[in-house]
């Protein structure tokens, strides 16, 4: 029965678009979250155009087949975990882009990587700010689906702030165009923004109209090490009170040592915490802001403070921070957290996480987009050790409980996916869950779109 | 029957909250759009707390009574036009605010005026950017309901970009909290942004959490007059290609003369167009940007270019631009447009509007937030002259048709309300209308919330 139905889809789509080779399917069961609950899909559809996405959804809608939309598969919450008997619908082959320097917008297909978008617009002297650490491997479509963040968000906001319009295919296969290359548009409901961050549960994004900024000015960079967490968090609050840094990143001792093991760049292995802060204020103002940040770190009792106006030298420290997740991962497989709190609660979150790690006897390394209160506690565990893995999962949940108790969020930029959905009701409450369900049911009445994600 | 039901509501709410005095009701029939189709409400509810809003909606939901939410009543699209037999639910008495300088956020109730929010946060050295021309008389709740814009949006974005969270009461009276004081939050659907711009059709906003910026630096101002529209639009494109102005405003000859009639500030009455542009770049960069803007205007053939680094002198020209609508209104009652186009089509829009005015033999003065393509054609007419009024209404529609044909929007910042809803399907198409209807029906199944607005 399923194979007869699938023949219809194969006949409808371009040759080669539907893949059923088990070896290929195996590569599409997981995203980077490596969800142990991943199923085996009936087929993978590699869409090359909106028409392919529309045809796939029309077919799936008619036959009640689940569809898991997938960008580059770099998601960290299991939002693209395959469902047994379903379709994995990939947009990785939809890679067109056009840039309009006059309206400072780009129209992009979802399969382009974030880094490719940045490079294409840079050729026109323009800048697409959102910069997940994974920007070289994550897709712009996935960024929109998860409302991705990054390092510069502390000053420049998140993906949603840069999406002016989109083409999205609804659950029944109807493509609709929302918004457009206009900074201002109050015509009707804010549907564009609703689809940003909806993690493939309301529709499949097939095109984005992105707002761009003029090229970022050269950055000044401050790196400071601290003997304890309190002085580091004091410096963070002092910096954000004095100015809006273009980046303000935190690494704890475990992360610093893991990065230094790999990169040998002379980071202070004895430090309890390292901050990397940057300013992109124009001209002499960058140096001025760097001085303010240096002063804030020194006043907070930093062991050592280093400042450079050389953008490449600064980029090396930024790259070191971006490398923290893979570096810590060499200590063992990670459960990767993404909790955020209002900035005044950051110290409570970090110290609370240390307590959770101790009580559960697991290693938890904390790295953070400190300036906006978004942290990535990395829980190291050995999946072969069932007892340790159970403790790691307990810590994973306790960290989310703590973030919620501190008025925070279970996910600042990765999305809820499948791994975090059990905690979403605790954060938002039953009435918001009911509201979410009403919208989901209105837009996807047969429930074929990414079933099991968010809800 | 209705009066028995109303007694229930009166008994539930604080004394004096429900007003039925016909003289008072008369003042709540219209917003500034002066919609001739306005009805007479059963009562006005002046809410003082979320509980009042919730009780009113529970009652209205139970009895199927329409509710028109209303902020300060300064809306220009008839979004707060009263419905006969319904309730006008005012939030003007909900006026609390608390500012948190550490997270750079403010929690505000909807009844505060935009200017009051600006003043309260300025005491903490902070800035709430969105600045409708009506900022001294429009409410922050109404700003959120319409996704209001303003003059600084060309650089700083619109209301939606500054709303991080809210409390909103749903159609059945259930209050829910969405988002919070966090720049990053990917937990669940982007519901906060969905309610921004929903014009009271999905819920009633009772509290907003607003993102704030550090105080705006002092502004440099450039004023340039042009002998024809082509050279003015050439200057606009040259300025926006060179930099991101903090303001870039346009007035045509009718507006310049109307303003000069009232303010006598020495504006060039012979000019076909006047531009007022401002830079808030830090320190010497403001002067640098002002020089670039002066050069762009001169190169485009400006008659006269004036530049000042004195913020108060610059504010006088900005105030003159803000005064354009009341000044032109002294020529006669206005039909006030709010169409926007992608910037490269601005000249086509402005010249097309001139043709529409001529064909319909009506005076249309064009003022514009030129830097973001959002224009306010002001159609002067005499309501006592039925034939002229009919021509004015025809021009009103033709201007929206033109904006749609140019890839633009029927409303950049005022909202659809009741006056523009007939054109919304032409802009967004039947599939987006159906999607809008599905969301409306899911959130307001009995259709009590602002019936007749948007849909």
Coordinates of C-alpha atoms in Angstrom, one line a residue, chain A residues 186-188, chain B residues 33 35 76-79 81 199 335-340 374-377 379 393 395-397 399-401 403-404 409-428 433 452-455:
Chain A
X186 CA 1.0 46.4 8.6
X187 CA -1.3 44.7 6.1
X188 CA -3.0 41.9 7.9
Chain B
X33 CA -10.3 57.8 10.8
X35 CA -15.3 56.1 9.8
X76 CA -6.2 56.2 11.2
X77 CA -7.7 53.1 9.6
X78 CA -10.9 52.7 11.6
X79 CA -9.5 49.8 13.7
X81 CA -14.6 52.1 15.0
X199 CA -5.4 45.0 15.5
X335 CA -8.5 60.7 3.5
X336 CA -5.2 59.5 4.9
X337 CA -3.2 57.0 3.0
X338 CA -0.3 54.8 4.2
X339 CA 0.9 52.9 1.2
X340 CA 4.5 51.7 0.9
X374 CA 6.3 54.4 3.3
X375 CA 4.2 57.3 2.0
X376 CA 1.2 59.2 3.3
X377 CA -0.8 60.6 0.4
X379 CA -6.5 63.3 -0.1
X393 CA -12.7 57.8 -2.3
X395 CA -8.5 58.1 -5.6
X396 CA -8.0 56.5 -2.2
X397 CA -8.7 53.1 -3.8
X399 CA -3.6 54.7 -4.8
X400 CA -3.8 51.3 -3.0
X401 CA -4.2 49.6 -6.4
X403 CA 0.9 50.4 -4.5
X404 CA -0.1 46.8 -4.9
X409 CA 1.6 47.4 0.7
X410 CA -1.7 49.1 1.3
X411 CA -0.5 50.0 4.8
X412 CA 3.0 50.4 6.1
X413 CA 2.2 51.4 9.7
X414 CA -1.4 52.3 10.3
X415 CA -3.1 48.9 10.0
X416 CA -5.9 47.7 7.8
X417 CA -8.7 48.5 10.2
X418 CA -12.1 48.9 8.5
X419 CA -11.2 51.5 5.8
X420 CA -8.6 49.4 4.0
X421 CA -9.9 45.8 4.3
X422 CA -11.6 45.8 0.9
X423 CA -8.1 46.0 -0.6
X424 CA -6.3 43.5 1.6
X425 CA -7.3 40.5 -0.6
X426 CA -5.9 42.2 -3.6
X427 CA -2.5 42.6 -1.9
X428 CA -2.1 39.3 -0.2
X433 CA -6.8 35.5 3.3
X452 CA -15.2 44.0 10.8
X453 CA -11.5 44.9 11.3
X454 CA -9.0 43.3 8.8
X455 CA -11.5 40.6 7.8

